[in-house]
Tab-separated table of C-alpha atoms in Angstrom:
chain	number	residue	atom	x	y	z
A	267	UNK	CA	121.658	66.139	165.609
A	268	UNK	CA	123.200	65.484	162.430
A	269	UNK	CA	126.660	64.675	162.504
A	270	UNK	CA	127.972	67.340	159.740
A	271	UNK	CA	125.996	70.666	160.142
A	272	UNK	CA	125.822	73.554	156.991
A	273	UNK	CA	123.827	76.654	157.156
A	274	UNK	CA	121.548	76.032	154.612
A	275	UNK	CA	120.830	79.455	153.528
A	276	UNK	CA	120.246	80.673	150.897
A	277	UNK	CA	122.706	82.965	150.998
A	278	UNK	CA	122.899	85.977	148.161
A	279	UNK	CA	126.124	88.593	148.032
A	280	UNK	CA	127.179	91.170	145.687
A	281	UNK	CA	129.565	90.243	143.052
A	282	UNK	CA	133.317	90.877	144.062
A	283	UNK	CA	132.463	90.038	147.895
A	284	UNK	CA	134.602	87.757	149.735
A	285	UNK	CA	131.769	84.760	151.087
A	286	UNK	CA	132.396	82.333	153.675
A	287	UNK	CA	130.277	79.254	153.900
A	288	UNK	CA	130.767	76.809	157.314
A	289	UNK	CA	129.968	73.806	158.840
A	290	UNK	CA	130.593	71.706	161.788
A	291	UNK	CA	131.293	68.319	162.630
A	292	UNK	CA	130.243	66.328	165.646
A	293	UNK	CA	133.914	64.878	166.644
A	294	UNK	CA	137.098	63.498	165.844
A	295	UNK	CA	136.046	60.154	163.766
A	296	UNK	CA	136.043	62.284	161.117
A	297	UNK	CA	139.202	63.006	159.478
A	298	UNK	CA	139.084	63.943	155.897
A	299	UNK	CA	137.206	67.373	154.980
A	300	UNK	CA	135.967	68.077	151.215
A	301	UNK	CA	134.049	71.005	149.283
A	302	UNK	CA	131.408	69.937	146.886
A	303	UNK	CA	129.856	72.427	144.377
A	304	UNK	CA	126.353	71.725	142.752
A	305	UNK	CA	125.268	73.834	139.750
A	306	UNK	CA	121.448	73.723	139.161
A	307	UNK	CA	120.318	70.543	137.994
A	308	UNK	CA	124.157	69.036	137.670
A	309	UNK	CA	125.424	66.426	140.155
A	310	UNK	CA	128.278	67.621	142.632
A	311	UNK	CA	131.784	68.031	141.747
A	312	UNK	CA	134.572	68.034	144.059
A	313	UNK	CA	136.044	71.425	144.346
A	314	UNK	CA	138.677	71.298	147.656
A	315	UNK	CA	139.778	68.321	149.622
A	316	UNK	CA	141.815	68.949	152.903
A	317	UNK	CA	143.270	66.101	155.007
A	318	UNK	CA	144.517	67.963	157.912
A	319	UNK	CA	143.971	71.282	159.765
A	320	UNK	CA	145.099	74.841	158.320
A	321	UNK	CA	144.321	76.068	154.933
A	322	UNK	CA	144.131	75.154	151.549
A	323	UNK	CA	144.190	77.263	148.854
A	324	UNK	CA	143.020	76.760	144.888
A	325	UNK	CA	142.596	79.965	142.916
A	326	UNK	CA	139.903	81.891	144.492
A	327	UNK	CA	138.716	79.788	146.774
A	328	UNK	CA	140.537	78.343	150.230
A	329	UNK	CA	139.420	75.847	152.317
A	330	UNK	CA	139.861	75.949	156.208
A	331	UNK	CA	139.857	73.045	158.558
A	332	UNK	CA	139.790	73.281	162.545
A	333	UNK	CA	140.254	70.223	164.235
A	334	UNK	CA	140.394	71.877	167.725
A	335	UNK	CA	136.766	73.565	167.052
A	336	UNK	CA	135.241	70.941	164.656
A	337	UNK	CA	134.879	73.883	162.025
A	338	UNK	CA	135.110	73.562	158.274
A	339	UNK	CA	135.378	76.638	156.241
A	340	UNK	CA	134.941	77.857	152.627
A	341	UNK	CA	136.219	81.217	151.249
A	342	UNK	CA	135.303	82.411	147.670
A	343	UNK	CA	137.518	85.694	146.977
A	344	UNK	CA	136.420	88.019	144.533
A	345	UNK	CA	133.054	86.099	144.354
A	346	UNK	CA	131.708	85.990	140.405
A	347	UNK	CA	127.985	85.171	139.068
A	348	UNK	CA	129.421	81.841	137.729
A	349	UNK	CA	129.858	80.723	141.363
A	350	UNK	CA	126.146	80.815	142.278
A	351	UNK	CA	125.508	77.258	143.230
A	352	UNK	CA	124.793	75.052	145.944
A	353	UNK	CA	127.743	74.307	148.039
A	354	UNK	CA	128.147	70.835	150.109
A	355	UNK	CA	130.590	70.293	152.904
A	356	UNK	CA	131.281	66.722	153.681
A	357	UNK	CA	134.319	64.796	155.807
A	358	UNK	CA	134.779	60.935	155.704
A	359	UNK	CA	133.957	59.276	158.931
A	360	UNK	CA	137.088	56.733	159.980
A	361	UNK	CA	135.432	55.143	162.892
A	362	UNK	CA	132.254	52.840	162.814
A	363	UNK	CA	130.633	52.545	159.500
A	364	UNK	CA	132.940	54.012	157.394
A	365	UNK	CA	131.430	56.466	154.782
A	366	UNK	CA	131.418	59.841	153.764
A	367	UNK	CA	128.847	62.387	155.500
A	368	UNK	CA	127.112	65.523	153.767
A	369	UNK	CA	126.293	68.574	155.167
A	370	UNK	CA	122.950	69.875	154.253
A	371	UNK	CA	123.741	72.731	151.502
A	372	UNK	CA	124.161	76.003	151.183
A	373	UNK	CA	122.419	77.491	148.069
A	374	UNK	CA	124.559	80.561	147.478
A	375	UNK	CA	123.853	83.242	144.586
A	376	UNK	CA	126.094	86.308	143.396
A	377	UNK	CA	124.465	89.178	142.340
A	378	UNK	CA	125.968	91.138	139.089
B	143	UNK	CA	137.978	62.732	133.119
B	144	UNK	CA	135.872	60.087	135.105
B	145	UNK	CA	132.339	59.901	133.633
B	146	UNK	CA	129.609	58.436	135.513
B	147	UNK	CA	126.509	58.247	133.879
B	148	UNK	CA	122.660	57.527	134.754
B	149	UNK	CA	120.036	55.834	132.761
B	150	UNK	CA	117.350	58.792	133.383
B	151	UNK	CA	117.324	62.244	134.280
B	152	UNK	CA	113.531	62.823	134.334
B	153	UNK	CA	111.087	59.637	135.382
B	154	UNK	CA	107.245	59.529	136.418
B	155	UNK	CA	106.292	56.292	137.711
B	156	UNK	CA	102.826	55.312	139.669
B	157	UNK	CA	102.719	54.129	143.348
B	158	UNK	CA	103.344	50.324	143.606
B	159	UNK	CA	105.408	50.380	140.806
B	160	UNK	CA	108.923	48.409	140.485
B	161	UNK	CA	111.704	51.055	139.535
B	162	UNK	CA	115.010	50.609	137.989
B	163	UNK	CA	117.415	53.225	138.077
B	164	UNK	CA	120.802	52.633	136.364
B	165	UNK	CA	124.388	53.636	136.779
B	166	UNK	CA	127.359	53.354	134.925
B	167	UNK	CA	131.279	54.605	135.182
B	168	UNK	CA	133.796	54.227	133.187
B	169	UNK	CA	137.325	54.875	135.084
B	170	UNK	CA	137.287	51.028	136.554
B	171	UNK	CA	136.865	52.517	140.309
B	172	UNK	CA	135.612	49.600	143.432
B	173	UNK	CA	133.403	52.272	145.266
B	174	UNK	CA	129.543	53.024	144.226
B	175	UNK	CA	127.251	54.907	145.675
B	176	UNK	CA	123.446	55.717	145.642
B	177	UNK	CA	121.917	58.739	147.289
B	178	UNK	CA	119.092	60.635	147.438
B	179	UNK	CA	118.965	64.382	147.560
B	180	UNK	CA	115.623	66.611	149.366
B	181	UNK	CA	115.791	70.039	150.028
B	182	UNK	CA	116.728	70.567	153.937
B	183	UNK	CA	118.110	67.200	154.500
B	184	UNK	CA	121.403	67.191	151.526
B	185	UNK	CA	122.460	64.174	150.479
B	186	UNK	CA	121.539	60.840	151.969
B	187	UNK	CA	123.040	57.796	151.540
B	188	UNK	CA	120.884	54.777	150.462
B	189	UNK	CA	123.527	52.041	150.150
B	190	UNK	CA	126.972	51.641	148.419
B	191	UNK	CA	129.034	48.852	146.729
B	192	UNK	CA	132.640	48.771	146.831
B	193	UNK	CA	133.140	45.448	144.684
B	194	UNK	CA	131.331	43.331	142.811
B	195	UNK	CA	128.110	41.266	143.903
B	196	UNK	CA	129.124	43.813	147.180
B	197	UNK	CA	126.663	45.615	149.009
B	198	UNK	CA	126.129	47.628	152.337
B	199	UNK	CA	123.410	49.813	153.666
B	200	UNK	CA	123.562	53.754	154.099
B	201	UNK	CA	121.766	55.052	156.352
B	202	UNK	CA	118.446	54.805	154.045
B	203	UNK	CA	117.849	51.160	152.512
B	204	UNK	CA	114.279	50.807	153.362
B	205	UNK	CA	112.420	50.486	150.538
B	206	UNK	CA	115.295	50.426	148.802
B	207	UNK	CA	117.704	47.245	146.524
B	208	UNK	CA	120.742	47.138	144.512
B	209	UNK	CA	122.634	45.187	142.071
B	210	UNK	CA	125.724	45.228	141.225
B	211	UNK	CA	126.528	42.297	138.605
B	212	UNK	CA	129.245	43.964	136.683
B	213	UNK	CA	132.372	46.359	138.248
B	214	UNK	CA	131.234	49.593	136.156
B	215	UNK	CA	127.358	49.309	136.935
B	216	UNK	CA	125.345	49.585	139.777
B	217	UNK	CA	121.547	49.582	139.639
B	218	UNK	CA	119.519	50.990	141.940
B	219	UNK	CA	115.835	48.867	142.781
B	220	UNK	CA	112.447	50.414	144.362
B	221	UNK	CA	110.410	47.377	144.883
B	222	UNK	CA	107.263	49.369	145.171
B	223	UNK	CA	107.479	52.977	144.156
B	224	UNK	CA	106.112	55.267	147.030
B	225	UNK	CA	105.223	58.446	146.737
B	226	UNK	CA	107.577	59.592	149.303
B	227	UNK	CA	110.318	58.201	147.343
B	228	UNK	CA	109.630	61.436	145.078
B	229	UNK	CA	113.196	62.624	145.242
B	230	UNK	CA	116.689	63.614	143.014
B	231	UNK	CA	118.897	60.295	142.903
B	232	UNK	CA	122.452	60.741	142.489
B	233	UNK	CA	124.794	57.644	141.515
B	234	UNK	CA	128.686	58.297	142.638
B	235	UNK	CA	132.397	56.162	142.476
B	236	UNK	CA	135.303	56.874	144.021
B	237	UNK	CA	138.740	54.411	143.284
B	238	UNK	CA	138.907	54.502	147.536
B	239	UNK	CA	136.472	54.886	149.891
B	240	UNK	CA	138.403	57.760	151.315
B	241	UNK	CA	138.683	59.200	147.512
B	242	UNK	CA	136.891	62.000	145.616
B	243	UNK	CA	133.134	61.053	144.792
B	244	UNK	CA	132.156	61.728	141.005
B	245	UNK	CA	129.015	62.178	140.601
B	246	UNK	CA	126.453	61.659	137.700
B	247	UNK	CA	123.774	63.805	136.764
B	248	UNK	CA	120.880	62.485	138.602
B	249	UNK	CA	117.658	61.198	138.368
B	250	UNK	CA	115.153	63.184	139.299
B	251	UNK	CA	112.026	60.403	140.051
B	252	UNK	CA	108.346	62.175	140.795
B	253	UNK	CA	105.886	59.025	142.027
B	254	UNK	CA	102.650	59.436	141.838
């Protein structure tokens, strides 16, 4: 089982829908939660970091952490075509070897 | 703006063959990273540096070196190109561990 799990889709909305992407994590060595967003044939680029449970929001898009559950969560509001892309949920793992964990991707495309 | 920067972003090499893959940033950060991307399995890391002549192993190395001889580049070494080392390559730094990744553009390597 991999330790951080992401539906990897793909996933294809209208434009102007609200989209929610999630993953989960495998327990509590990990403590800090990040958003990655990969446009085709670009490397990632850091889009939300959390450090803590509850929301975080930036624009259009909030990022929701659940400690309790082990549940990440993206929201893109008023989704556009500029946000199809690949999105990557990752947290940093505290305990053990100490290193930052990617979910697998969620290829996610917004239809005009 | 951090730039991090990759020797290649297109490279056909033969089985057997010694590969070099190159990274460079330019915002003096400790932390760098190699990974590889595949579809289905997200980002993978192969090993990561965080100082000079510093190395550790991801969960990845086989088949796999690095170099790091100089704080803003990190090289990346197949020893004998397989053809199941066909993947996208992604070089990363962050000033922490626990820090935002920036990422380059990637190398996308095809071995034949």
């Amino acid at each position: 089982q991999k330790e951080v799990e992401q539906d990897p889709g793909p996933l294809s909305v209208p434009e102007g829908a609200i989209v929610s992407l999630n993953c989960t994590y495998s327990n509590s060595a990990f403590q800090y939660f990040m958003w990655y967003r990969q446009y085709s044939r670009k490397g990632p680029e850091l889009l939300m970091y959390t450090y803590s449970s509850g929301n975080k929001e930036d624009g259009r898009f909030t990022a929701q952490v659940d400690k309790s559950s082990k549940y990440i969560s993206l929201f893109i509001r008023d989704s556009q075509p500029s946000d199809s892309a690949t999105y990557l949920c990752a947290s940093f793992r505290i305990q053990g070897a100490q290193k930052l964990v990617f979910g697998q991707g969620t290829r996610l495309t917004i239809n005009p | 703006d951090v730039k991090v920067t990759q020797s290649s972003r297109y490279l056909v090499k033969r089985t057997g063959e010694k590969v070099f893959l190159e990274c460079v940033q330019d915002m003096d950060h400790e932390n760098m990273f190699w990974y590889r991307q595949d579809p289905g399995l997200g980002l993978r890391l192969i090993y990561f540096s965080y100082d000079v002549k510093m190395k550790e192993k991801g969960d990845i190395p086989e088949g796999y070196s690095v170099s790091r001889e100089k704080k803003e580049r990190f090289s990346l070494i197949l020893e004998s190109a397989s053809t199941n080392q066909t993947s996208m390559y992604l070089c990363a730094s962050s000033l922490q561990l626990t820090d935002t990744q920036y990422f380059g553009p990637g190398t996308r390597l095809t071995v034949l």
